[in-house]
Structure formats: C-alpha cells, structure tokens
mmCIF file with all atom_site columns, C-alpha atoms in Angstrom:
data_model
loop_
_atom_site.group_PDB
_atom_site.id
_atom_site.type_symbol
_atom_site.label_atom_id
_atom_site.label_alt_id
_atom_site.label_comp_id
_atom_site.label_asym_id
_atom_site.label_entity_id
_atom_site.label_seq_id
_atom_site.pdbx_PDB_ins_code
_atom_site.Cartn_x
_atom_site.Cartn_y
_atom_site.Cartn_z
_atom_site.occupancy
_atom_site.B_iso_or_equiv
_atom_site.pdbx_formal_charge
_atom_site.auth_seq_id
_atom_site.auth_comp_id
_atom_site.auth_asym_id
_atom_site.auth_atom_id
_atom_site.pdbx_PDB_model_num
ATOM 1   C CA . MET A 1 1   ? -25.453 -8.189  157.651 1.00 71.00 ? 899  MET A CA 1
ATOM 2   C CA . THR A 1 2   ? -28.231 -8.134  160.278 1.00 79.00 ? 900  THR A CA 1
ATOM 3   C CA . THR A 1 3   ? -28.004 -5.389  162.768 1.00 89.00 ? 901  THR A CA 1
ATOM 4   C CA . THR A 1 4   ? -27.164 -6.623  166.711 1.00 92.00 ? 902  THR A CA 1
ATOM 5   C CA . TYR A 1 5   ? -26.891 -4.286  169.315 1.00 94.00 ? 903  TYR A CA 1
ATOM 6   C CA . THR A 1 6   ? -25.420 -5.044  173.361 1.00 93.00 ? 904  THR A CA 1
ATOM 7   C CA . ILE A 1 7   ? -26.950 -4.496  175.788 1.00 94.00 ? 905  ILE A CA 1
ATOM 8   C CA . GLY A 1 8   ? -25.222 -1.065  176.530 1.00 94.00 ? 906  GLY A CA 1
ATOM 9   C CA . ASP A 1 9   ? -27.125 -0.029  173.289 1.00 95.00 ? 907  ASP A CA 1
ATOM 10  C CA . LEU A 1 10  ? -30.416 -1.612  173.972 1.00 96.00 ? 908  LEU A CA 1
ATOM 11  C CA . ALA A 1 11  ? -29.889 0.032   178.146 1.00 96.00 ? 909  ALA A CA 1
ATOM 12  C CA . LYS A 1 12  ? -29.337 3.164   176.452 1.00 97.00 ? 910  LYS A CA 1
ATOM 13  C CA . GLU A 1 13  ? -31.670 3.660   173.658 1.00 96.00 ? 911  GLU A CA 1
ATOM 14  C CA . PHE A 1 14  ? -34.747 2.468   175.921 1.00 96.00 ? 912  PHE A CA 1
ATOM 15  C CA . ASP A 1 15  ? -33.529 4.043   179.398 1.00 96.00 ? 913  ASP A CA 1
ATOM 16  C CA . LEU A 1 16  ? -33.217 1.320   181.100 1.00 96.00 ? 914  LEU A CA 1
ATOM 17  C CA . THR A 1 17  ? -30.920 -0.416  183.373 1.00 96.00 ? 915  THR A CA 1
ATOM 18  C CA . THR A 1 18  ? -28.729 -3.920  182.067 1.00 95.00 ? 916  THR A CA 1
ATOM 19  C CA . ARG A 1 19  ? -30.123 -5.676  184.995 1.00 96.00 ? 917  ARG A CA 1
ATOM 20  C CA . ALA A 1 20  ? -33.536 -4.465  184.218 1.00 96.00 ? 918  ALA A CA 1
ATOM 21  C CA . ILE A 1 21  ? -32.269 -5.810  180.552 1.00 96.00 ? 919  ILE A CA 1
ATOM 22  C CA . ARG A 1 22  ? -31.424 -9.494  182.455 1.00 94.00 ? 920  ARG A CA 1
ATOM 23  C CA . PHE A 1 23  ? -34.001 -9.330  183.948 1.00 96.00 ? 921  PHE A CA 1
ATOM 24  C CA . TYR A 1 24  ? -36.216 -9.531  180.936 1.00 95.00 ? 922  TYR A CA 1
ATOM 25  C CA . GLU A 1 25  ? -33.777 -11.691 179.782 1.00 94.00 ? 923  GLU A CA 1
ATOM 26  C CA . ASP A 1 26  ? -34.385 -14.064 182.530 1.00 94.00 ? 924  ASP A CA 1
ATOM 27  C CA . LEU A 1 27  ? -38.362 -13.840 182.588 1.00 94.00 ? 925  LEU A CA 1
ATOM 28  C CA . GLY A 1 28  ? -37.919 -15.512 178.213 1.00 93.00 ? 926  GLY A CA 1
ATOM 29  C CA . LEU A 1 29  ? -38.529 -11.936 177.486 1.00 94.00 ? 927  LEU A CA 1
ATOM 30  C CA . LEU A 1 30  ? -35.746 -11.434 175.450 1.00 95.00 ? 928  LEU A CA 1
ATOM 31  C CA . GLN A 1 31  ? -33.312 -14.202 173.898 1.00 92.00 ? 929  GLN A CA 1
ATOM 32  C CA . PRO A 1 32  ? -29.460 -12.987 173.252 1.00 93.00 ? 930  PRO A CA 1
ATOM 33  C CA . GLU A 1 33  ? -27.493 -15.227 171.766 1.00 91.00 ? 931  GLU A CA 1
ATOM 34  C CA . ARG A 1 34  ? -24.169 -14.943 173.341 1.00 88.00 ? 932  ARG A CA 1
ATOM 35  C CA . SER A 1 35  ? -20.292 -14.689 172.218 1.00 84.00 ? 933  SER A CA 1
ATOM 36  C CA . GLY A 1 36  ? -16.755 -14.339 173.626 1.00 76.00 ? 934  GLY A CA 1
ATOM 37  C CA . PRO A 1 37  ? -14.776 -16.213 175.899 1.00 78.00 ? 935  PRO A CA 1
ATOM 38  C CA . GLY A 1 38  ? -16.484 -18.958 178.009 1.00 74.00 ? 936  GLY A CA 1
ATOM 39  C CA . GLY A 1 39  ? -19.846 -16.809 176.347 1.00 74.00 ? 937  GLY A CA 1
ATOM 40  C CA . ARG A 1 40  ? -20.872 -14.179 178.924 1.00 80.00 ? 938  ARG A CA 1
ATOM 41  C CA . SER A 1 41  ? -20.889 -11.463 176.066 1.00 87.00 ? 939  SER A CA 1
ATOM 42  C CA . ARG A 1 42  ? -24.923 -11.169 174.933 1.00 90.00 ? 940  ARG A CA 1
ATOM 43  C CA . VAL A 1 43  ? -25.518 -10.213 171.226 1.00 94.00 ? 941  VAL A CA 1
ATOM 44  C CA . TYR A 1 44  ? -29.328 -9.127  170.902 1.00 95.00 ? 942  TYR A CA 1
ATOM 45  C CA . THR A 1 45  ? -31.159 -9.383  167.539 1.00 94.00 ? 943  THR A CA 1
ATOM 46  C CA . GLY A 1 46  ? -34.224 -6.605  165.709 1.00 93.00 ? 944  GLY A CA 1
ATOM 47  C CA . ARG A 1 47  ? -36.280 -9.473  167.415 1.00 92.00 ? 945  ARG A CA 1
ATOM 48  C CA . ASP A 1 48  ? -34.872 -9.367  171.345 1.00 94.00 ? 946  ASP A CA 1
ATOM 49  C CA . ARG A 1 49  ? -35.206 -5.262  170.382 1.00 95.00 ? 947  ARG A CA 1
ATOM 50  C CA . THR A 1 50  ? -39.037 -5.566  168.998 1.00 92.00 ? 948  THR A CA 1
ATOM 51  C CA . ARG A 1 51  ? -39.666 -7.796  172.102 1.00 93.00 ? 949  ARG A CA 1
ATOM 52  C CA . LEU A 1 52  ? -37.952 -5.509  174.601 1.00 96.00 ? 950  LEU A CA 1
ATOM 53  C CA . LYS A 1 53  ? -39.632 -2.000  172.700 1.00 95.00 ? 951  LYS A CA 1
ATOM 54  C CA . LEU A 1 54  ? -43.811 -4.609  172.185 1.00 92.00 ? 952  LEU A CA 1
ATOM 55  C CA . THR A 1 55  ? -42.654 -4.694  176.838 1.00 95.00 ? 953  THR A CA 1
ATOM 56  C CA . LEU A 1 56  ? -42.146 -1.766  177.290 1.00 95.00 ? 954  LEU A CA 1
ATOM 57  C CA . ARG A 1 57  ? -45.778 -0.060  175.892 1.00 92.00 ? 955  ARG A CA 1
ATOM 58  C CA . ALA A 1 58  ? -47.144 -3.421  177.479 1.00 90.00 ? 956  ALA A CA 1
ATOM 59  C CA . LYS A 1 59  ? -45.872 -2.317  180.265 1.00 91.00 ? 957  LYS A CA 1
ATOM 60  C CA . ARG A 1 60  ? -47.520 0.993   179.861 1.00 90.00 ? 958  ARG A CA 1
ATOM 61  C CA . LEU A 1 61  ? -50.631 -0.823  178.807 1.00 86.00 ? 959  LEU A CA 1
ATOM 62  C CA . GLY A 1 62  ? -50.567 -1.815  182.745 1.00 85.00 ? 960  GLY A CA 1
ATOM 63  C CA . LEU A 1 63  ? -49.431 -5.829  181.660 1.00 88.00 ? 961  LEU A CA 1
ATOM 64  C CA . SER A 1 64  ? -47.851 -7.974  183.560 1.00 90.00 ? 962  SER A CA 1
ATOM 65  C CA . LEU A 1 65  ? -44.745 -9.344  181.897 1.00 92.00 ? 963  LEU A CA 1
ATOM 66  C CA . THR A 1 66  ? -46.100 -12.346 182.150 1.00 90.00 ? 964  THR A CA 1
ATOM 67  C CA . GLU A 1 67  ? -49.038 -11.204 179.757 1.00 88.00 ? 965  GLU A CA 1
ATOM 68  C CA . ALA A 1 68  ? -46.451 -8.915  177.738 1.00 89.00 ? 966  ALA A CA 1
ATOM 69  C CA . LYS A 1 69  ? -45.337 -12.613 177.049 1.00 90.00 ? 967  LYS A CA 1
ATOM 70  C CA . ASP A 1 70  ? -47.644 -14.770 176.147 1.00 85.00 ? 968  ASP A CA 1
ATOM 71  C CA . ILE A 1 71  ? -49.227 -11.695 173.706 1.00 83.00 ? 969  ILE A CA 1
ATOM 72  C CA . ILE A 1 72  ? -45.826 -11.207 172.334 1.00 84.00 ? 970  ILE A CA 1
ATOM 73  C CA . ASP A 1 73  ? -44.813 -15.209 172.470 1.00 84.00 ? 971  ASP A CA 1
ATOM 74  C CA . MET A 1 74  ? -48.144 -15.416 170.307 1.00 79.00 ? 972  MET A CA 1
ATOM 75  C CA . TYR A 1 75  ? -47.651 -12.982 167.639 1.00 74.00 ? 973  TYR A CA 1
ATOM 76  C CA . GLU A 1 76  ? -44.155 -15.305 167.644 1.00 71.00 ? 974  GLU A CA 1
ATOM 77  C CA . SER A 1 77  ? -46.067 -18.059 166.775 1.00 67.00 ? 975  SER A CA 1
ATOM 78  C CA . PRO A 1 78  ? -48.020 -19.586 164.255 1.00 64.00 ? 976  PRO A CA 1
ATOM 79  C CA . ARG A 1 79  ? -51.036 -19.442 165.500 1.00 59.00 ? 977  ARG A CA 1
ATOM 80  C CA . ASP A 1 80  ? -54.107 -17.676 164.037 1.00 63.00 ? 978  ASP A CA 1
ATOM 81  C CA . THR A 1 81  ? -54.171 -13.886 164.119 1.00 72.00 ? 979  THR A CA 1
ATOM 82  C CA . GLY A 1 82  ? -57.919 -14.053 165.275 1.00 79.00 ? 980  GLY A CA 1
ATOM 83  C CA . ALA A 1 83  ? -57.244 -15.805 168.348 1.00 76.00 ? 981  ALA A CA 1
ATOM 84  C CA . GLN A 1 84  ? -54.345 -13.677 169.449 1.00 74.00 ? 982  GLN A CA 1
ATOM 85  C CA . MET A 1 85  ? -56.561 -10.062 168.785 1.00 78.00 ? 983  MET A CA 1
ATOM 86  C CA . GLN A 1 86  ? -59.087 -11.855 170.809 1.00 84.00 ? 984  GLN A CA 1
ATOM 87  C CA . LYS A 1 87  ? -56.337 -12.654 173.714 1.00 80.00 ? 985  LYS A CA 1
ATOM 88  C CA . PHE A 1 88  ? -55.256 -8.770  173.315 1.00 80.00 ? 986  PHE A CA 1
ATOM 89  C CA . LEU A 1 89  ? -58.573 -7.716  173.256 1.00 87.00 ? 987  LEU A CA 1
ATOM 90  C CA . ASP A 1 90  ? -59.663 -9.661  177.096 1.00 89.00 ? 988  ASP A CA 1
ATOM 91  C CA . VAL A 1 91  ? -55.987 -8.350  178.357 1.00 85.00 ? 989  VAL A CA 1
ATOM 92  C CA . LEU A 1 92  ? -57.228 -4.691  177.674 1.00 86.00 ? 990  LEU A CA 1
ATOM 93  C CA . GLY A 1 93  ? -60.890 -5.182  178.885 1.00 91.00 ? 991  GLY A CA 1
ATOM 94  C CA . LEU A 1 94  ? -59.577 -6.170  181.519 1.00 89.00 ? 992  LEU A CA 1
ATOM 95  C CA . HIS A 1 95  ? -57.159 -3.449  182.112 1.00 87.00 ? 993  HIS A CA 1
ATOM 96  C CA . ARG A 1 96  ? -59.092 -1.335  180.964 1.00 91.00 ? 994  ARG A CA 1
ATOM 97  C CA . LYS A 1 97  ? -61.750 -2.269  183.812 1.00 94.00 ? 995  LYS A CA 1
ATOM 98  C CA . GLN A 1 98  ? -58.975 -1.719  186.469 1.00 91.00 ? 996  GLN A CA 1
ATOM 99  C CA . VAL A 1 99  ? -57.940 1.663   185.416 1.00 91.00 ? 997  VAL A CA 1
ATOM 100 C CA . GLU A 1 100 ? -61.991 2.458   185.354 1.00 96.00 ? 998  GLU A CA 1
ATOM 101 C CA . GLU A 1 101 ? -62.490 1.423   189.220 1.00 96.00 ? 999  GLU A CA 1
ATOM 102 C CA . GLN A 1 102 ? -58.924 2.997   190.300 1.00 95.00 ? 1000 GLN A CA 1
ATOM 103 C CA . MET A 1 103 ? -60.442 6.182   188.540 1.00 96.00 ? 1001 MET A CA 1
ATOM 104 C CA . ALA A 1 104 ? -64.004 6.057   190.224 1.00 97.00 ? 1002 ALA A CA 1
ATOM 105 C CA . GLU A 1 105 ? -61.675 5.293   193.301 1.00 97.00 ? 1003 GLU A CA 1
ATOM 106 C CA . LEU A 1 106 ? -59.699 7.949   193.094 1.00 96.00 ? 1004 LEU A CA 1
ATOM 107 C CA . GLN A 1 107 ? -62.748 10.731  192.131 1.00 97.00 ? 1005 GLN A CA 1
ATOM 108 C CA . ALA A 1 108 ? -65.012 9.640   194.986 1.00 97.00 ? 1006 ALA A CA 1
ATOM 109 C CA . ASN A 1 109 ? -61.642 10.607  197.292 1.00 97.00 ? 1007 ASN A CA 1
ATOM 110 C CA . LEU A 1 110 ? -60.812 13.787  195.322 1.00 97.00 ? 1008 LEU A CA 1
ATOM 111 C CA . ASP A 1 111 ? -64.572 14.599  195.234 1.00 97.00 ? 1009 ASP A CA 1
ATOM 112 C CA . GLU A 1 112 ? -64.479 13.938  199.756 1.00 97.00 ? 1010 GLU A CA 1
ATOM 113 C CA . ILE A 1 113 ? -61.328 16.132  199.722 1.00 97.00 ? 1011 ILE A CA 1
ATOM 114 C CA . LYS A 1 114 ? -62.980 18.879  198.570 1.00 97.00 ? 1012 LYS A CA 1
ATOM 115 C CA . VAL A 1 115 ? -66.090 18.216  200.869 1.00 97.00 ? 1013 VAL A CA 1
ATOM 116 C CA . HIS A 1 116 ? -63.476 18.610  204.423 1.00 97.00 ? 1014 HIS A CA 1
ATOM 117 C CA . GLU A 1 117 ? -61.979 21.883  201.700 1.00 97.00 ? 1015 GLU A CA 1
ATOM 118 C CA . LYS A 1 118 ? -65.117 23.452  201.916 1.00 97.00 ? 1016 LYS A CA 1
ATOM 119 C CA . GLU A 1 119 ? -66.057 22.156  205.530 1.00 97.00 ? 1017 GLU A CA 1
ATOM 120 C CA . ALA A 1 120 ? -62.377 23.758  206.765 1.00 96.00 ? 1018 ALA A CA 1
ATOM 121 C CA . ARG A 1 121 ? -63.041 27.382  204.803 1.00 96.00 ? 1019 ARG A CA 1
ATOM 122 C CA . SER A 1 122 ? -66.950 27.595  206.459 1.00 95.00 ? 1020 SER A CA 1
ATOM 123 C CA . LEU A 1 123 ? -65.087 26.505  209.943 1.00 96.00 ? 1021 LEU A CA 1
ATOM 124 C CA . LEU A 1 124 ? -62.110 29.568  209.444 1.00 96.00 ? 1022 LEU A CA 1
ATOM 125 C CA . ALA A 1 125 ? -63.890 32.455  208.115 1.00 94.00 ? 1023 ALA A CA 1
ATOM 126 C CA . LYS A 1 126 ? -66.562 31.181  211.247 1.00 93.00 ? 1024 LYS A CA 1
ATOM 127 C CA . ALA A 1 127 ? -63.229 31.104  213.525 1.00 93.00 ? 1025 ALA A CA 1
ATOM 128 C CA . GLN A 1 128 ? -61.968 34.780  211.640 1.00 93.00 ? 1026 GLN A CA 1
ATOM 129 C CA . ALA A 1 129 ? -65.373 36.079  212.128 1.00 91.00 ? 1027 ALA A CA 1
ATOM 130 C CA . ARG A 1 130 ? -65.511 35.580  215.743 1.00 90.00 ? 1028 ARG A CA 1
ATOM 131 C CA . ALA A 1 131 ? -61.397 36.734  216.165 1.00 88.00 ? 1029 ALA A CA 1
ATOM 132 C CA . THR A 1 132 ? -62.359 40.224  214.082 1.00 89.00 ? 1030 THR A CA 1
ATOM 133 C CA . LYS A 1 133 ? -65.201 40.379  216.182 1.00 86.00 ? 1031 LYS A CA 1
ATOM 134 C CA . LYS A 1 134 ? -63.323 39.639  219.888 1.00 83.00 ? 1032 LYS A CA 1
ATOM 135 C CA . ASN A 1 135 ? -60.804 42.317  218.484 1.00 82.00 ? 1033 ASN A CA 1
ATOM 136 C CA . SER A 1 136 ? -63.403 45.001  217.760 1.00 82.00 ? 1034 SER A CA 1
ATOM 137 C CA . ALA A 1 137 ? -65.440 44.467  221.280 1.00 80.00 ? 1035 ALA A CA 1
ATOM 138 C CA . GLN A 1 138 ? -61.997 45.017  223.162 1.00 79.00 ? 1036 GLN A CA 1
ATOM 139 C CA . THR A 1 139 ? -60.931 47.719  221.581 1.00 68.00 ? 1037 THR A CA 1
#
C-alpha cells in the first residue's frame, strides 16, 4: 500500500501553511490526487512529499520557485543525467556568485560602520575630555 498524506500532514511536517502548499500546487510543483465529493480533498503521494522537500531545500539555497521546478522536473524526466547535473551546477554557480556579491557588499557596509564608530568614539572622548577640563577649571 502506498503512503499518502493530507495537506494538513504536509503542512505540519514541513511547518508550512496549507495556503503555501496550495500555492506550490498552483505552480505545478505538487500534483495531488483529488478524492471525496466533488474532488475537494487533496491526497498527496510520497512523490509530492519528496518534491515539497526538494522545493524547500532549493528555496534555502536561494533558488526561485521556477528554477526549483525546472530542476525537480528534470530529475523526473527521462533526460540525460549529465545535462541535469550541468543545469543544477549552472544555477548553483549563479546563486553562489550572487551571495558572494551580497557578502562583499555587507562586508563593505560593516567596514564603513566600524570607521564611523571609531570616529564617533574619538569625538566623544575629546568632548568628554573638554567637559572634564572645563569642570576642573571652574572649581
């Protein structure tokens, strides 16, 4: 017997809202079967669960949902594994470059903050020294 999941099962397991899962379904990332009166109940398979897990992993890596879908779909098609790996490497390389650029920008911002902190500390120390000198002269 094949294990199936409800939308609530997947939402709880992956700490998502049912709305998020329906959104992934609308994008074609998940394709649950329908059951019950009027086909209103969703029944997710192990395949859907795996696709959801891979989608969330791709999001953590910074991939768009479209990129995630393309890569996940590629693995389910009878295409050449080499082409799949190359596509995955290309996408990861692009995202690595973007993250490295963001890190460089953040490091530059951090360096600038440190310079301003040093200047402010120096000015504060001078102001405090003047205030101390002024107070000493008045007594």
